[in-house]
């Protein structure tokens, strides 16, 4: 039983980790050109215009997998026009294995909003022919502006930001990251760290279901020092404001 | 972000339960050793849950450090969780390989599942009364509470199947955190005890908007007047207050009944006007309350430090905070003369090990968690209540309660009012029956509300056919039909149906053979006498 569970969790983890360290790649299809949508499928514009709680149907491409649990998958997806976060989408373990980055899927579900995060809830999906991996779009200049939310859930990058103190350790010394939002966690939990630009400070997260403690990004954030200049990539998640889920960190010169 | 949104339910776990989750070879029932050997070295693991609260983590760490100072030969390794369901999942996974923790924060519903393993959880009553190392024992190096000093209601919550399988660690209940300022602005006066009718009425009144869709009560575009965090608790408490069925003590499922139908219709009606929503659908009640976008936020008293304008913990930015007066009241009632509210909060169980001395080391640490030092410190982190009268009555705790509102940190008024709410209503608390699968039933109760709210929001009809299908789907999803059969079998009430034809033939053949043998014996006896 334990072996079965371990296998299940390990496979889920292995596929989830595919999203960590993801580099913006070229589309196997026409990069930057919107796909023609099938009959009855919404464009990104139509999806964004749809009312909350209404049924939505989108064709999109898996960018990263966050978790699989009790036959439900949480997945970051994106097409050439925008991103769709699929929360707790019905998914067998077998199908979850097929959701590699770039895989084209058609999702049918309901549009929801949870603490500011717009998402597809209670969805189901089918796998289609096609492949696309989004380039990370540099949204550094949009931080603190009302335009940032237009890129919600997209694969984005932040450049030239400075690591600030995230909190203090037991001895009262400033530290560059915290386990959990307030330091109440342990190794393996989400990492929280602060970065600044032009005098404004923002809190970024390494979401441990998306990128666990074995990933490069998790180790990289643990190695940060206050004052480091870094570039980052990740998904533009929202929780009561912007809360990027970072998938890679690179030191800048 | 204070908590991860993923919720670990009993879905897969119930399937493990149904297929059995016995340890590989099982364990012998725990028998306390004659003497506790304190000359040996012990290393035990403690799986604990905190409310993503740094102070709670620090208290666990200090408790371990202080305990290790008293018992230098016992090392305690702490593993922290922020979700009871995740602990439940990990324990079940580890039962299969006999790698359970030694001491574990848990809920009685979960222990009932652990008990399907062979002697996995240690019954504690023998240890309670051990004169040397029992509660208040003579050989302890710390001041442990006596058995009589554990609040009886809280202790009884840990008794099922004829044994005590846990000690209570902390207790909480649910509270309704109210934006009193908005209630009065709407022309209402808060009663001492809320009723469901009052909450629904005020919530509907709060939905009034101007021509631009701005809510009149808060001047914002967002208003969800009533948000419930734990919809399983909501359904359980409503049914209890209505004296309607939920389950029997032996595990018969009574959840799907006409009162449940009515409750779902009422909830659906107020969802239709957008006056009601849930945590799973919209977000944390505290965030909406503090932003002036919710009037009645029901959440645990253990979440009190997140509630109110001056809450020491907050997930929303300062510019979104709205100033208002927060009232802390018991959850709404159907009968205010007989208020009823759920008792919840963590308990501690001890897992059995082949080495009985190791179990004794676990027992010592478990008891240490009930000392005043740990009880008072931990309870002060949230609207928790210590589980011993020894802690309640001590001067330090009374002083803490008396300083309500002195500052917005240690003495935050909402937090202390939440703790006082439970202290004043201990006799009005209840717990649901504990049996193998009761955790699944709890999830199912919440699922009924969540599904109904979603259906209404999505424009679906929730008439009679909807409810029938919802019950069937819920029963199937949480395997309640199978659980009911299993629990009936365990309690000896199973209806096994007609015997198969082959079995009947065999029984008749046996009866015939015995009849022939008997006839032969009688014939021989008569012939012999002649």
XYZ file of C-alpha atoms in Angstrom:
783
model
C 0.000 0.000 0.000
C 2.780 2.352 0.977
C 4.638 1.569 -2.213
C 1.544 2.243 -4.249
C 0.981 5.554 -2.525
C 4.612 6.484 -2.889
C 4.536 5.631 -6.569
C 1.409 7.674 -7.008
C 2.789 10.664 -5.179
C 6.184 10.382 -6.827
C 4.722 10.281 -10.287
C 2.462 13.208 -9.499
C 5.447 15.095 -8.141
C 7.647 14.272 -11.108
C 5.110 15.698 -13.483
C 4.500 18.714 -11.299
C 8.193 19.451 -11.239
C 8.224 19.708 -14.999
C 6.882 23.223 -14.496
C 9.755 24.284 -12.245
C 12.703 25.720 -14.023
C 10.565 26.044 -17.106
C 12.130 28.334 -19.646
C 10.112 30.269 -22.097
C 10.177 28.160 -25.227
C 9.084 28.366 -28.765
C 5.709 27.216 -29.748
C 5.566 24.084 -31.823
C 2.632 25.758 -33.422
C 2.599 29.330 -34.572
C 4.218 31.267 -31.748
C 2.346 34.395 -30.882
C -0.423 33.700 -33.355
C -3.840 32.907 -31.983
C -5.173 29.422 -32.737
C -8.382 29.075 -34.601
C -10.881 27.879 -32.003
C -13.155 24.917 -32.575
C -16.904 25.235 -32.758
C -18.376 26.271 -29.408
C -14.985 27.144 -27.910
C -14.399 30.591 -26.442
C -11.605 32.936 -27.379
C -9.625 34.329 -24.447
C -11.497 37.598 -24.875
C -14.831 35.805 -24.664
C -13.634 33.860 -21.629
C -12.666 37.046 -19.823
C -15.984 38.645 -20.718
C -17.977 35.652 -19.455
C -19.883 36.141 -16.218
C -18.688 34.432 -13.042
C -20.376 31.063 -12.469
C -21.175 30.677 -16.158
C -20.079 27.632 -18.116
C -16.905 28.163 -20.114
C -15.223 26.081 -22.808
C -11.632 26.837 -23.768
C -8.873 25.266 -25.794
C -5.539 25.866 -24.166
C -2.107 24.390 -23.527
C -0.705 22.972 -20.308
C 2.204 25.042 -18.996
C 2.709 23.474 -15.563
C 0.954 21.123 -13.206
C 0.507 22.092 -9.580
C -1.132 19.101 -7.963
C -3.137 15.945 -8.375
C -5.299 14.658 -5.548
C -8.381 12.483 -5.378
C -8.780 12.466 -9.163
C -8.552 16.245 -9.386
C -5.786 18.192 -11.074
C -4.773 21.831 -10.701
C -2.998 23.089 -13.806
C -1.599 26.309 -15.269
C -2.592 26.597 -18.909
C -2.121 29.278 -21.519
C -2.793 29.928 -25.178
C -1.350 32.629 -27.418
C -3.789 35.205 -26.024
C -3.955 34.604 -22.298
C -3.887 32.161 -19.419
C -6.440 29.923 -17.713
C -5.931 28.433 -14.263
C -7.802 25.151 -13.954
C -8.486 24.390 -10.295
C -9.435 20.868 -9.213
C -10.244 19.680 -12.709
C -11.559 16.112 -12.951
C -8.560 14.020 -13.962
C -7.559 10.415 -13.596
C -4.053 9.569 -12.532
C -3.463 8.105 -15.979
C -4.573 11.295 -17.738
C -2.581 13.454 -15.350
C 0.546 11.719 -16.598
C -0.331 12.789 -20.119
C -0.528 16.484 -19.228
C 3.056 17.319 -20.104
C 3.978 20.961 -20.733
C 2.699 22.066 -24.109
C -0.156 19.544 -24.327
C -3.279 21.006 -25.915
C -6.495 20.411 -23.976
C -10.113 21.449 -24.216
C -11.535 22.361 -20.814
C -15.219 22.620 -20.003
C -16.034 24.030 -16.592
C -17.353 27.024 -14.709
C -15.696 30.393 -14.336
C -15.034 31.218 -10.705
C -13.137 33.746 -8.620
C -11.489 32.807 -5.353
C -9.848 35.640 -3.402
C -9.190 37.493 -6.637
C -7.909 34.480 -8.581
C -10.035 33.959 -11.696
C -10.122 30.282 -12.559
C -11.999 27.427 -14.140
C -13.665 25.378 -11.403
C -15.168 21.902 -11.569
C -13.785 21.412 -15.049
C -13.287 18.352 -17.183
C -10.977 18.094 -20.157
C -10.011 16.199 -23.248
C -6.607 16.051 -24.869
C -6.302 17.443 -28.376
C -3.634 17.492 -31.046
C -1.291 20.450 -30.723
C 1.523 21.851 -28.636
C 2.492 25.265 -27.355
C 4.804 26.486 -24.639
C 4.492 30.135 -23.741
C 7.402 32.528 -23.660
C 7.784 34.252 -20.322
C 6.505 37.776 -20.777
C 8.432 40.459 -18.925
C 5.925 42.241 -16.681
C 8.446 43.983 -14.427
C 7.333 47.415 -15.538
C 3.710 46.550 -14.763
C 4.305 45.826 -11.071
C 2.145 48.116 -8.996
C -0.035 49.089 -11.934
C -3.629 48.180 -12.707
C -2.531 46.568 -15.967
C -0.719 43.725 -14.222
C -3.931 41.807 -13.567
C -4.504 41.544 -17.304
C -1.683 38.987 -17.290
C -3.154 36.931 -14.439
C -2.014 33.285 -14.503
C 0.396 33.848 -17.398
C 3.969 32.643 -17.478
C 5.876 35.867 -16.794
C 9.285 37.182 -15.852
C 10.535 39.844 -13.469
C 13.956 41.336 -14.047
C 16.500 43.167 -11.937
C 14.703 42.976 -8.605
C 16.419 43.232 -5.233
C 15.966 40.722 -2.427
C 14.703 42.343 0.771
C 14.309 40.982 4.290
C 11.361 38.585 4.489
C 11.320 38.565 8.277
C 13.533 37.743 11.196
C 14.889 34.538 12.666
C 14.689 33.540 16.344
C 17.741 35.659 17.107
C 16.203 38.732 15.537
C 18.387 38.648 12.443
C 16.870 39.567 9.103
C 16.384 36.602 6.793
C 15.870 36.446 3.023
C 13.047 33.891 3.011
C 10.507 32.297 5.314
C 9.016 28.823 5.484
C 5.320 29.678 5.288
C 3.974 33.209 5.140
C 5.106 34.038 8.674
C 7.936 31.572 9.203
C 5.713 29.031 10.924
C 6.585 26.250 8.489
C 9.403 23.816 7.922
C 11.550 22.512 5.067
C 9.215 21.389 2.312
C 6.608 24.081 2.963
C 5.996 27.076 0.708
C 8.809 29.643 0.652
C 7.992 33.330 0.918
C 10.460 36.049 -0.021
C 10.350 39.769 -0.671
C 11.769 41.587 -3.665
C 11.769 45.276 -4.416
C 11.879 47.563 -7.386
C 11.894 51.354 -7.381
C 11.224 51.497 -3.658
C 8.196 49.175 -3.724
C 8.370 45.715 -2.121
C 6.445 42.667 -3.319
C 5.993 39.202 -1.797
C 6.711 36.256 -4.079
C 6.194 32.575 -3.332
C 7.670 29.228 -4.215
C 4.519 27.099 -4.053
C 5.646 23.741 -2.742
C 3.044 21.725 -4.633
C 4.202 23.347 -7.882
C 7.931 23.286 -7.052
C 8.874 21.146 -4.080
C 12.043 21.171 -2.000
C 13.953 19.051 -4.517
C 13.645 21.652 -7.277
C 16.310 24.123 -8.340
C 14.086 27.109 -7.652
C 13.383 25.966 -4.081
C 17.108 25.565 -3.435
C 17.892 28.843 -5.178
C 15.486 30.822 -3.001
C 16.897 29.221 0.141
C 20.333 30.420 -1.001
C 19.247 34.040 -1.519
C 20.876 36.820 0.421
C 19.368 40.165 1.237
C 20.550 42.635 -1.389
C 20.926 40.059 -4.180
C 19.806 41.224 -7.606
C 17.741 38.573 -9.342
C 15.632 37.775 -12.380
C 12.659 35.461 -11.913
C 10.119 33.542 -13.919
C 6.850 32.085 -12.759
C 3.097 32.130 -12.977
C 1.138 35.238 -12.120
C -1.131 33.789 -9.434
C -3.435 36.047 -7.464
C -4.431 35.914 -3.791
C -5.865 39.151 -2.410
C -3.471 40.864 -4.810
C -0.608 39.648 -6.929
C 1.163 36.576 -5.499
C 3.478 35.162 -8.200
C 4.343 31.479 -7.997
C 7.994 31.547 -8.949
C 9.491 28.674 -10.926
C 13.021 29.915 -11.552
C 15.456 32.399 -10.039
C 18.642 33.655 -11.656
C 21.241 35.987 -10.217
C 21.948 39.085 -12.283
C 25.308 40.752 -12.620
C -1.179 33.564 1.860
C -1.965 32.020 5.183
C -3.238 28.638 4.054
C -3.119 26.425 1.051
C -6.517 26.041 -0.465
C -6.258 22.352 -1.284
C -8.428 20.413 1.109
C -7.660 16.868 1.985
C -10.918 15.056 2.349
C -11.756 11.540 3.342
C -12.538 10.407 -0.198
C -9.537 8.229 -0.931
C -9.069 7.563 2.719
C -12.492 6.056 3.000
C -11.606 3.649 0.228
C -8.551 2.635 2.230
C -10.810 2.172 5.185
C -13.074 -0.103 3.232
C -10.232 -2.237 1.986
C -8.590 -2.242 5.383
C -5.456 -0.410 6.386
C -3.950 -2.910 8.693
C -0.317 -2.741 9.588
C 1.724 -5.241 7.660
C 1.798 -7.795 10.433
C -0.158 -5.963 13.070
C 0.895 -5.213 16.615
C 0.142 -6.864 19.928
C -2.197 -4.942 22.183
C -0.235 -2.507 24.336
C 0.489 -3.727 27.862
C 2.179 -1.188 30.126
C 5.581 -2.392 31.336
C 6.081 -3.097 35.051
C 8.615 -0.313 35.291
C 9.448 2.572 33.008
C 13.141 2.296 32.182
C 14.455 5.831 32.362
C 18.048 4.736 31.892
C 17.489 4.129 28.177
C 17.591 6.589 25.286
C 14.347 7.188 23.373
C 13.612 9.054 20.164
C 9.979 9.792 19.424
C 8.223 11.676 16.656
C 5.451 14.181 17.221
C 3.202 15.167 14.326
C 1.552 18.443 15.191
C -0.797 20.856 13.511
C -0.533 24.613 13.705
C -2.840 27.248 12.248
C -0.032 28.707 10.083
C 0.873 30.669 13.149
C 4.490 31.297 14.035
C 3.774 31.628 17.732
C 2.177 28.191 17.822
C 5.245 26.704 16.153
C 7.427 28.405 18.746
C 5.280 27.033 21.580
C 5.590 23.484 20.275
C 9.347 23.932 19.999
C 9.593 25.349 23.510
C 7.427 22.558 24.919
C 9.725 19.997 23.347
C 12.825 21.768 24.602
C 11.460 22.065 28.154
C 10.393 18.420 28.131
C 13.795 17.292 26.887
C 15.415 19.252 29.699
C 13.309 17.312 32.175
C 13.925 14.013 30.401
C 17.320 14.301 28.686
C 17.114 10.708 27.494
C 13.964 11.378 25.436
C 14.351 13.188 22.111
C 11.216 14.512 20.439
C 11.264 15.185 16.703
C 8.606 17.638 15.578
C 6.903 17.454 12.193
C 4.539 20.317 11.501
C 1.373 20.303 9.469
C -1.168 23.021 8.756
C -4.021 20.704 7.769
C -5.676 17.933 9.802
C -6.597 16.125 6.608
C -2.952 15.918 5.548
C -2.022 14.400 8.906
C -4.864 11.893 8.482
C -3.638 10.971 5.023
C -0.022 10.557 6.127
C -0.944 8.488 9.194
C -2.957 6.066 7.078
C -0.119 5.772 4.607
C 2.257 5.001 7.463
C -0.020 2.510 9.204
C 0.487 0.248 6.216
C 4.208 0.051 6.946
C 4.127 0.347 10.732
C 5.877 3.698 10.515
C 3.325 5.819 12.301
C 4.474 8.715 14.478
C 4.632 8.161 18.229
C 2.416 11.065 19.200
C -0.020 12.773 16.883
C -2.404 15.701 16.969
C -5.647 14.474 15.497
C -9.435 14.338 15.612
C -11.485 11.472 17.112
C -13.161 10.922 13.692
C -9.721 10.203 12.297
C -8.719 7.921 15.158
C -11.767 5.784 14.373
C -10.208 5.070 10.994
C -6.764 4.449 12.494
C -8.386 1.820 14.699
C -9.139 -0.331 11.669
C -5.430 -1.155 11.844
C -4.363 -3.846 14.335
C -3.826 -2.279 17.772
C -2.412 0.812 16.116
C -3.671 3.327 18.673
C -2.949 2.903 22.371
C -5.995 2.839 24.692
C -5.107 5.240 27.460
C -7.279 4.388 30.473
C -4.680 2.112 32.078
C -2.062 4.802 31.632
C -4.383 7.487 33.051
C -4.479 5.729 36.411
C -0.897 4.508 36.687
C 0.118 5.729 40.167
C 3.685 6.511 39.104
C 3.386 7.793 35.536
C -0.350 8.353 35.138
C -2.136 11.696 35.247
C -0.791 13.457 38.328
C 1.536 10.463 38.921
C 4.099 10.476 41.713
C 7.147 9.835 39.509
C 6.528 12.591 36.971
C 9.070 15.391 36.739
C 6.394 17.956 35.924
C 3.049 19.018 37.311
C 0.565 17.007 35.302
C -3.180 17.519 35.715
C -5.102 14.798 37.498
C -7.799 12.897 35.628
C -10.429 14.933 37.468
C -8.807 18.155 36.292
C -9.451 17.429 32.607
C -12.743 19.071 31.614
C -15.131 16.066 31.535
C -16.934 17.042 28.311
C -13.648 17.401 26.487
C -12.305 14.118 27.826
C -15.461 12.232 26.886
C -15.023 13.383 23.287
C -11.961 11.144 23.204
C -13.847 8.037 24.346
C -15.347 5.639 21.851
C -15.444 1.917 21.293
C -15.216 1.419 25.045
C -11.822 3.101 25.422
C -10.160 6.479 25.711
C -8.021 6.738 22.597
C -6.833 10.323 23.017
C -6.388 13.228 25.350
C -7.933 16.567 24.422
C -5.262 19.169 23.638
C -7.148 22.385 22.828
C -10.821 23.129 22.364
C -12.623 25.649 20.198
C -16.049 26.098 18.707
C -17.409 28.230 15.906
C -18.288 31.874 16.369
C -20.163 34.371 14.262
C -17.958 37.434 13.820
C -20.310 40.306 13.073
C -19.806 43.743 11.562
C -21.989 45.385 14.191
C -21.556 48.791 12.588
C -23.246 47.642 9.375
C -26.001 45.736 11.185
C -26.965 48.925 13.007
C -26.606 51.005 9.860
C -29.219 48.740 8.319
C -31.563 49.578 11.188
C -31.207 46.387 13.215
C -30.097 45.731 16.770
C -27.935 42.716 17.407
C -29.632 40.230 19.728
C -27.654 38.488 22.441
C -28.127 35.215 20.613
C -28.370 35.236 16.855
C -31.088 33.318 15.066
C -30.915 31.989 11.530
C -33.950 34.097 10.656
C -32.219 37.260 11.872
C -29.088 36.547 9.843
C -31.033 35.784 6.671
C -33.170 38.930 7.101
C -30.258 41.276 7.677
C -28.297 39.627 4.870
C -31.096 40.226 2.407
C -31.421 43.830 3.580
C -27.712 44.320 2.929
C -28.142 43.443 -0.752
C -29.786 46.783 -1.604
C -27.863 48.675 -4.291
C -28.036 51.988 -6.084
C -28.593 52.365 -9.803
C -24.892 51.717 -10.494
C -24.899 48.467 -8.556
C -23.032 49.868 -5.592
C -24.150 48.356 -2.289
C -25.737 50.987 -0.104
C -24.448 49.523 3.154
C -20.742 49.635 2.281
C -20.485 51.812 -0.817
C -18.604 49.043 -2.609
C -19.247 46.817 -5.601
C -18.759 43.673 -3.517
C -20.929 42.470 -0.636
C -21.526 38.881 0.492
C -23.376 39.443 3.766
C -23.085 35.890 5.121
C -20.063 33.626 4.532
C -19.575 30.283 6.243
C -16.100 28.796 6.473
C -16.859 25.167 7.315
C -20.033 23.997 5.616
C -19.768 20.526 7.162
C -20.083 22.182 10.557
C -22.903 24.358 9.237
C -24.997 21.371 8.192
C -24.146 19.324 11.300
C -25.086 22.140 13.678
C -28.283 23.044 11.834
C -29.418 19.419 11.966
C -28.535 19.134 15.653
C -30.411 22.314 16.490
C -33.415 20.975 14.578
C -33.081 17.609 16.388
C -32.922 16.000 12.959
C -30.942 12.930 11.951
C -27.251 12.880 11.082
C -26.006 9.485 12.223
C -26.517 7.005 15.013
C -23.780 6.140 17.492
C -23.180 2.864 15.656
C -22.779 4.478 12.260
C -26.185 4.347 10.616
C -26.350 7.243 8.165
C -29.328 9.554 8.743
C -28.040 12.616 6.899
C -30.403 12.396 3.931
C -33.722 13.411 5.459
C -36.549 15.883 5.031
C -35.021 18.468 7.361
C -31.853 18.413 5.271
C -34.086 19.007 2.217
C -35.590 22.092 3.845
C -32.241 23.456 4.978
C -30.767 23.118 1.505
C -33.760 24.903 0.006
C -33.349 27.793 2.448
C -29.622 28.031 1.802
C -30.318 27.859 -1.925
C -32.840 30.679 -1.734
C -30.348 33.008 -0.074
C -27.625 31.958 -2.473
C -29.872 32.966 -5.330
C -29.901 36.538 -4.060
C -26.116 36.383 -3.532
C -26.644 36.941 0.187
C -24.739 33.764 1.108
C -21.537 32.060 0.052
C -18.850 29.772 1.388
C -15.095 29.723 1.904
C -14.589 27.110 -0.790
C -16.469 29.138 -3.354
C -15.497 32.717 -2.558
C -12.585 32.854 -0.096
C -11.771 33.352 3.569
C -14.649 34.959 5.517
C -12.118 37.077 7.407
C -10.850 38.762 4.258
C -14.357 39.808 3.212
C -15.289 40.835 6.755
C -12.219 43.013 7.203
C -12.716 44.641 3.800
C -16.270 45.599 4.770
C -17.641 43.126 2.225
C -19.266 40.707 4.680
C -21.435 41.220 7.755
C -21.693 37.730 9.274
C -18.527 35.649 9.053
C -18.723 32.233 10.701
C -15.380 30.633 11.416
C -13.643 28.816 14.225
C -12.859 30.614 17.453
C -9.360 29.398 16.596
C -9.404 31.869 13.704
C -10.218 34.901 15.861
C -6.863 36.636 15.376
C -7.756 37.156 11.698
C -11.116 38.776 12.424
C -11.812 42.507 12.720
C -10.317 45.815 11.669
C -7.530 45.609 14.231
C -6.816 41.897 13.796
C -3.145 41.142 14.423
C -3.110 38.813 11.416
C -4.423 39.828 8.029
C -4.182 38.716 4.434
C -5.514 41.871 2.862
C -3.590 45.060 2.249
C -3.998 47.982 4.636
C -5.745 50.095 2.022
C -8.560 47.547 1.806
C -9.241 47.464 5.563
C -12.470 49.090 6.687
C -13.068 50.324 10.240
C -16.022 48.728 12.033
C -16.998 47.340 15.407
C -16.711 43.558 15.632
C -19.161 41.555 17.746
C -18.316 37.957 18.647
C -21.456 35.863 19.063
C -22.382 32.194 19.172
C -23.403 30.698 15.850
C -27.047 31.327 14.878
C -29.673 29.149 16.541
C -33.131 27.849 15.728
C -34.063 27.746 19.425
C -32.336 30.464 21.425
C -33.443 28.930 24.719
C -31.417 25.790 23.934
C -28.319 26.950 22.078
C -26.208 24.207 20.554
C -22.777 24.509 19.010
C -20.097 22.115 17.987
C -17.062 21.324 20.106
C -13.904 20.994 18.066
C -10.184 21.327 18.393
C -7.179 19.065 18.415
C -6.714 15.953 20.520
C -3.567 13.891 20.939
C -3.274 10.153 20.386
C -0.394 7.753 20.928
C 0.523 5.118 18.372
C 1.432 1.666 19.541
C 4.970 0.338 19.091
C 6.605 -3.022 19.659
C 8.781 -1.425 22.334
C 6.410 -0.715 25.225
C 9.038 1.486 26.867
C 8.933 3.755 23.802
C 5.162 4.014 24.243
C 5.741 5.058 27.842
C 8.086 7.819 26.643
C 5.326 8.946 24.254
C 2.835 8.931 27.108
C 5.057 11.171 29.213
C 5.363 13.706 26.403
C 1.620 13.586 25.713
C 0.911 14.380 29.333
C 3.406 17.203 29.223
C 1.241 18.898 26.569
C -1.443 19.204 29.268
C 0.705 21.126 31.720
C -0.302 24.681 32.473
C 2.786 26.012 30.726
C 1.807 24.519 27.375
C -1.955 24.799 27.751
C -2.041 28.472 28.625
C 0.629 29.528 26.159
C -1.006 27.717 23.236
C -4.550 28.771 24.069
C -3.482 32.412 24.062
C -2.354 32.200 20.438
C -5.946 32.022 19.245
C -9.498 31.789 20.587
C -8.683 28.374 22.014
C -9.584 27.193 25.490
C -7.306 25.043 27.687
C -8.704 21.581 28.349
C -7.957 21.420 32.071
C -9.612 23.121 35.021
C -6.117 23.335 36.453
C -5.268 25.820 33.677
C -8.644 27.566 33.724
C -8.399 28.289 37.417
C -4.818 29.407 37.617
C -4.111 33.067 38.226
C -2.106 33.484 35.043
C -4.995 32.420 32.815
C -7.567 34.436 34.737
C -5.334 37.462 34.423
C -5.120 36.888 30.671
C -8.899 36.759 30.323
C -9.343 39.880 32.417
C -7.119 41.937 30.153
C -9.385 41.634 27.123
C -8.688 44.436 24.675
C -5.680 45.819 26.523
C -3.780 45.739 23.230
C -4.254 44.310 19.759
C -1.685 41.560 20.138
C -1.592 39.378 23.270
C -4.912 40.720 24.526
C -6.747 41.288 21.238
C -10.365 41.662 22.280
C -11.923 39.550 19.494
C -9.631 36.644 20.372
C -10.349 36.738 24.092
C -14.076 37.224 23.491
C -14.007 34.119 21.270
C -12.352 32.098 24.041
C -14.857 33.417 26.592
C -17.692 32.450 24.260
C -16.679 28.806 24.510
C -15.980 28.991 28.255
C -19.506 30.305 28.794
C -21.084 27.688 26.521
C -19.201 24.482 27.320
C -22.483 22.923 28.410
C -24.056 23.828 25.067
C -21.443 22.054 22.981
C -21.820 18.699 21.310
C -19.816 16.330 19.154
C -21.003 13.948 16.469
C -20.780 10.158 16.903
C -17.391 8.660 16.144
C -17.222 5.478 14.078
C -15.174 4.102 11.220
C -16.097 6.393 8.353
C -17.515 9.268 10.407
C -14.910 11.529 8.794
C -16.421 10.744 5.387
C -19.916 11.496 6.620
C -18.710 14.868 7.876
C -17.294 15.688 4.439
C -20.533 14.577 2.834
C -22.545 16.960 5.022
C -20.482 19.884 3.768
C -20.625 18.628 0.209
C -24.420 18.930 0.217
C -24.207 22.648 0.946
C -21.287 23.355 -1.381
C -22.979 21.537 -4.261
C -26.283 23.290 -3.693
C -24.660 26.723 -3.541
C -22.736 26.032 -6.738
C -25.844 24.729 -8.485
C -27.843 27.847 -7.614
C -25.039 30.180 -8.632
C -24.876 28.356 -11.954
C -28.578 28.839 -12.566
C -29.603 25.237 -12.004
C -32.934 24.205 -10.528
C -32.592 22.690 -7.049
C -36.083 21.210 -6.888
C -37.003 17.706 -5.776
C -35.195 15.760 -8.495
C -32.027 17.732 -7.884
C -31.993 16.816 -4.199
C -32.610 13.132 -4.895
C -29.715 13.019 -7.316
C -27.505 15.040 -4.982
C -28.097 12.556 -2.173
C -27.409 9.578 -4.420
C -24.251 11.147 -5.836
C -23.018 12.199 -2.401
C -23.660 8.781 -0.919
C -21.738 7.200 -3.758
C -18.891 9.739 -3.737
C -18.235 9.308 -0.022
C -19.089 5.579 -0.095
C -21.663 6.103 2.623
C -23.730 3.151 1.408
C -20.749 0.827 1.883
C -19.860 2.395 5.214
C -23.367 1.822 6.495
C -23.193 -1.857 5.541
C -19.777 -2.203 7.113
C -20.849 -0.573 10.367
C -23.969 -2.715 10.519
C -21.841 -5.802 10.067
C -19.469 -4.626 12.796
C -22.358 -4.048 15.157
C -23.884 -7.432 14.332
C -26.944 -6.012 12.662
C -26.173 -6.949 9.088
C -28.988 -8.314 7.003
C -27.164 -10.936 4.996
C -30.184 -11.839 2.870
C -31.350 -15.305 1.845
C -28.899 -18.178 2.009
C -27.645 -19.374 -1.357
C -29.195 -22.610 -2.686
C -25.958 -24.578 -2.314
C -25.708 -23.616 1.332
C -29.329 -24.592 1.946
C -28.737 -27.988 0.270
C -25.695 -28.558 2.445
C -27.576 -27.626 5.620
C -30.515 -29.892 4.734
C -28.092 -32.735 3.942
C -26.390 -32.277 7.300
C -29.732 -32.201 9.080
C -30.796 -35.368 7.243
C -27.568 -37.169 8.093
C -27.882 -36.248 11.773
C -31.524 -37.394 11.768
C -30.509 -40.751 10.312
C -27.707 -41.092 12.869
C -30.131 -40.257 15.675
C -32.695 -42.792 14.410
C -29.999 -45.430 14.191
C -28.835 -44.684 17.762
C -32.409 -44.928 19.089
C -33.037 -48.192 17.183
C -29.770 -49.643 18.647
C -30.717 -48.575 22.183
C -34.202 -50.089 21.914
C -32.857 -53.316 20.430
C -30.213 -53.566 23.194
C -32.836 -53.153 25.923
C -34.965 -55.850 24.344
